[in-house]
Amino acid sequence: SGLEQNQFVAHYQPQFDAETLDVIGVEALARWNHPGDGLLGPAAFMKIAEELNVVATIDRLVLEQTLADFRVWEEIGLSIPKASVNVSARRLHDDELIRSLRQMNIRAGAIAFELVESIFLDENDDLTTWNVEQIKELGIDIEIDDFGTGYASIVSLMKLKPRRLKIDRQFIKPIVHSAGQRQLVRSIIDIGHSLGIEVLAEGVETMEHAQVLRTLGCDALQGYAFARPMSAGDLVEFVQSRRWRRAS
């Protein structure tokens, strides 16, 4: 019912250059604007969405709204270089995916697809492998989300050749107080850089986290220390006000 009534909306969490703190992009996140329960995050609806086999539909709606919002940002001169959207495993198995993406006329570099580690390519999964290569051909970047929590191997990274990987928040939280955890995160960053992959840290909760990550060589930051997810309208006000620079 919520899908039929267009109650699913995209909210955006900004991402920042670790050195300059410039906004380098946003992550688009699905929210359900529920008429009775208010704004709901994925934890409230993803399980039933998976049971109903509509996760790919939600992915598509978020992508379409992100593209519409991106056009508005460009028209008003808002500097948001790119937006990352989540893509489910089921959508990557869709043999109509590339045709539908071609029809959207997505500008090269404007959109990145975030894949969770559990999607990592099976040697025998020809359709997914082909889809990922075609996605790149369309100028859409590939990013690996929640790195370190799934099935990724260095061989997988070499095969997939993503533009960016995102270190999962559970690795980031302890780095302020744990030398061992800092070394682990530094190792992940070094692996990414050795393969020519940019590295973004999720779950950056304090400016102390941001400083440590900058010292470790992390490329980009995302988390509550700078901004929570927000509506497209609030994002415009946030970026124009440059509030995060005062906070930092």
Coordinates of C-alpha atoms in Angstrom, one line a residue:
S1 CA 0.0 0.0 0.0
G2 CA 2.8 2.4 0.9
L3 CA 4.4 1.7 -2.5
E4 CA 1.2 2.3 -4.4
Q5 CA 0.7 5.6 -2.6
N6 CA 4.2 6.9 -3.2
Q7 CA 5.1 7.0 0.5
F8 CA 8.7 5.9 0.0
V9 CA 11.1 8.8 -0.2
A10 CA 14.9 9.4 -0.4
H11 CA 16.8 11.0 2.4
Y12 CA 20.4 12.0 2.0
Q13 CA 23.5 11.8 4.2
P14 CA 26.4 14.0 3.1
Q15 CA 29.9 12.7 2.6
F16 CA 33.0 14.8 3.1
D17 CA 36.6 14.9 1.9
A18 CA 38.7 14.0 5.0
E19 CA 41.3 16.7 4.3
T20 CA 39.3 19.7 3.1
L21 CA 35.8 18.8 4.6
D22 CA 34.3 19.7 1.2
V23 CA 31.0 17.9 0.4
I24 CA 32.0 15.2 -2.1
G25 CA 28.6 13.5 -2.4
V26 CA 25.6 12.1 -0.6
E27 CA 24.3 8.6 0.2
A28 CA 20.6 8.2 -0.7
L29 CA 18.7 6.2 1.9
A30 CA 15.2 4.8 1.7
R31 CA 12.6 6.1 4.1
W32 CA 8.9 5.2 4.5
N33 CA 6.8 8.3 5.2
H34 CA 4.2 6.3 7.0
P35 CA 0.8 8.0 7.5
G36 CA 0.5 6.7 11.1
D37 CA 4.0 6.0 12.3
G38 CA 5.9 8.9 10.8
L39 CA 9.2 8.5 9.0
L40 CA 10.5 5.0 9.2
G41 CA 14.0 3.7 8.4
P42 CA 14.9 0.4 6.6
A43 CA 14.9 -1.6 9.9
A44 CA 11.2 -1.1 10.1
F45 CA 10.3 -2.3 6.6
M46 CA 13.1 -4.2 4.9
K47 CA 12.2 -7.6 6.3
I48 CA 8.6 -7.5 5.0
A49 CA 9.8 -5.9 1.8
E50 CA 12.1 -8.9 1.2
E51 CA 9.2 -11.3 2.0
L52 CA 7.0 -9.4 -0.5
N53 CA 9.9 -9.3 -3.1
V54 CA 9.7 -5.5 -3.5
V55 CA 13.2 -4.5 -2.4
A56 CA 14.2 -4.0 -6.0
T57 CA 11.2 -1.8 -6.5
I58 CA 12.2 0.4 -3.5
D59 CA 15.7 0.6 -5.0
R60 CA 14.3 1.8 -8.3
L61 CA 12.1 4.4 -6.7
V62 CA 15.0 5.8 -4.6
L63 CA 17.2 6.0 -7.7
E64 CA 14.5 7.8 -9.7
Q65 CA 13.9 10.3 -6.9
T66 CA 17.6 10.8 -6.4
L67 CA 18.0 11.6 -10.1
A68 CA 15.1 14.1 -9.9
D69 CA 16.6 15.8 -6.9
F70 CA 20.1 15.8 -8.5
R71 CA 18.7 17.8 -11.4
V72 CA 17.2 20.3 -9.1
W73 CA 20.5 20.7 -7.2
E74 CA 22.3 21.3 -10.5
E75 CA 19.7 23.9 -11.6
I76 CA 20.2 25.9 -8.5
G77 CA 24.0 25.5 -8.6
L78 CA 24.3 23.4 -5.4
S79 CA 27.7 21.7 -5.4
I80 CA 27.0 18.0 -4.9
P81 CA 29.3 16.0 -7.2
K82 CA 27.6 12.6 -6.9
A83 CA 25.0 10.5 -5.1
S84 CA 25.3 6.9 -4.0
V85 CA 22.3 4.6 -4.0
N86 CA 21.9 1.1 -2.7
V87 CA 21.4 -1.8 -5.1
S88 CA 20.0 -5.1 -4.0
A89 CA 21.3 -8.5 -5.1
R90 CA 18.0 -9.2 -6.8
R91 CA 18.2 -6.1 -8.9
L92 CA 21.7 -7.1 -10.1
H93 CA 20.1 -10.3 -11.3
D94 CA 17.5 -8.5 -13.3
D95 CA 18.1 -9.0 -17.1
E96 CA 16.2 -5.7 -17.7
L97 CA 18.4 -3.6 -15.4
I98 CA 20.8 -2.3 -18.1
R99 CA 18.0 -1.4 -20.5
S100 CA 16.1 0.5 -17.8
L101 CA 19.3 2.4 -16.7
R102 CA 20.0 3.4 -20.3
Q103 CA 16.6 5.0 -20.5
M104 CA 17.4 7.2 -17.5
N105 CA 20.2 9.0 -19.3
I106 CA 22.4 9.2 -16.2
R107 CA 25.3 11.6 -16.5
A108 CA 28.7 9.8 -16.1
G109 CA 30.0 10.2 -12.6
A110 CA 26.8 11.5 -11.1
I111 CA 25.6 8.2 -9.6
A112 CA 27.3 5.4 -7.8
F113 CA 25.8 2.0 -6.9
E114 CA 26.5 0.7 -3.5
L115 CA 26.8 -3.1 -3.3
V116 CA 27.0 -4.9 0.0
E117 CA 29.8 -7.4 0.4
S118 CA 27.4 -10.4 0.3
I119 CA 26.8 -9.6 -3.4
F120 CA 30.4 -10.3 -4.2
L121 CA 30.6 -12.1 -7.5
D122 CA 30.3 -15.8 -7.8
E123 CA 32.5 -17.2 -10.6
N124 CA 29.4 -18.8 -12.2
D125 CA 27.1 -15.7 -12.0
D126 CA 27.5 -14.5 -15.5
L127 CA 24.4 -12.2 -15.5
T128 CA 25.5 -10.3 -12.4
T129 CA 29.1 -10.0 -13.7
W130 CA 27.8 -8.7 -17.1
N131 CA 25.4 -6.3 -15.4
V132 CA 28.2 -4.8 -13.2
E133 CA 30.5 -4.3 -16.2
Q134 CA 27.6 -2.7 -18.2
I135 CA 26.9 -0.4 -15.2
K136 CA 30.5 0.8 -15.3
E137 CA 30.2 1.3 -19.1
L138 CA 27.2 3.6 -18.4
G139 CA 29.5 5.8 -16.3
I140 CA 28.0 4.6 -13.0
D141 CA 30.6 4.0 -10.3
I142 CA 30.6 0.8 -8.1
E143 CA 31.1 1.1 -4.4
I144 CA 31.4 -1.6 -1.7
D145 CA 29.3 -0.9 1.4
D146 CA 30.0 -2.2 4.9
F147 CA 33.4 -3.5 3.9
G148 CA 34.9 -6.0 6.4
T149 CA 31.6 -7.6 7.5
G150 CA 30.9 -9.9 4.6
Y151 CA 32.6 -12.1 2.0
A152 CA 35.0 -9.8 0.2
S153 CA 38.5 -11.0 -0.5
I154 CA 41.4 -9.1 -2.2
V155 CA 40.8 -11.3 -5.2
S156 CA 37.2 -10.2 -5.3
L157 CA 38.2 -6.5 -5.1
M158 CA 40.7 -7.0 -8.0
K159 CA 37.9 -8.7 -10.0
L160 CA 35.2 -6.1 -9.3
K161 CA 37.5 -3.0 -9.4
P162 CA 35.2 -0.8 -7.4
R163 CA 35.7 3.0 -7.4
R164 CA 35.3 3.2 -3.6
L165 CA 34.9 1.0 -0.5
K166 CA 33.2 2.0 2.7
I167 CA 34.6 0.7 6.0
D168 CA 31.8 -0.5 8.2
R169 CA 31.0 1.6 11.3
Q170 CA 31.8 -1.2 13.8
F171 CA 35.5 -0.9 12.8
I172 CA 35.4 2.9 13.1
K173 CA 33.8 3.3 16.5
P174 CA 36.8 1.9 18.6
I175 CA 39.6 3.6 16.8
V176 CA 39.9 6.6 19.2
H177 CA 40.8 4.4 22.2
S178 CA 42.2 1.2 20.5
A179 CA 45.6 1.2 18.9
G180 CA 44.9 -2.3 17.5
Q181 CA 41.7 -1.1 15.9
R182 CA 43.5 1.9 14.4
Q183 CA 46.1 -0.5 12.9
L184 CA 43.3 -2.7 11.4
V185 CA 41.6 0.4 9.8
R186 CA 45.0 1.6 8.5
S187 CA 45.5 -1.9 6.9
I188 CA 42.1 -1.7 5.2
I189 CA 42.9 1.8 3.9
D190 CA 46.3 0.6 2.6
I191 CA 44.8 -2.3 0.8
G192 CA 42.3 0.0 -0.9
H193 CA 44.9 2.5 -1.9
S194 CA 47.2 -0.2 -3.2
L195 CA 44.4 -1.3 -5.6
G196 CA 43.6 2.3 -6.6
I197 CA 40.4 2.3 -4.6
E198 CA 39.2 5.3 -2.6
V199 CA 38.3 4.6 1.0
L200 CA 35.4 6.1 2.9
A201 CA 34.7 5.6 6.7
E202 CA 31.1 5.2 7.8
G203 CA 29.9 6.0 11.4
V204 CA 32.2 8.9 12.1
E205 CA 30.5 10.1 15.3
T206 CA 33.0 12.7 16.7
M207 CA 35.6 15.1 15.4
E208 CA 38.2 13.0 17.2
H209 CA 37.2 10.1 15.0
A210 CA 37.6 12.4 12.0
Q211 CA 41.0 13.5 13.0
V212 CA 42.3 9.9 13.6
L213 CA 40.9 8.8 10.2
R214 CA 42.6 11.8 8.5
T215 CA 45.9 10.8 10.1
L216 CA 45.4 7.2 8.9
G217 CA 45.0 8.4 5.3
C218 CA 41.3 7.8 4.9
D219 CA 39.9 9.7 1.8
A220 CA 36.3 10.5 2.9
L221 CA 34.1 10.6 6.0
Q222 CA 30.4 10.1 6.6
G223 CA 28.6 10.2 10.0
Y224 CA 26.7 12.0 12.7
A225 CA 29.8 14.1 13.6
F226 CA 29.0 16.1 10.4
A227 CA 25.4 15.4 9.4
R228 CA 22.5 13.0 9.9
P229 CA 20.4 11.9 6.9
M230 CA 18.0 14.6 5.8
S231 CA 15.3 15.4 3.2
A232 CA 16.3 16.9 -0.2
G233 CA 15.1 20.3 0.9
D234 CA 17.0 20.2 4.2
L235 CA 20.1 19.2 2.3
V236 CA 20.0 22.3 0.2
E237 CA 19.8 24.5 3.3
F238 CA 22.5 22.4 5.0
V239 CA 25.0 22.7 2.1
Q240 CA 24.3 26.4 1.6
S241 CA 24.7 27.2 5.3
R242 CA 28.0 25.2 5.6
R243 CA 27.1 24.4 9.2
W244 CA 29.4 21.4 9.4
R245 CA 32.4 23.7 9.1
R246 CA 31.4 25.5 12.2
A247 CA 30.9 22.2 14.0
S248 CA 34.3 21.0 13.0

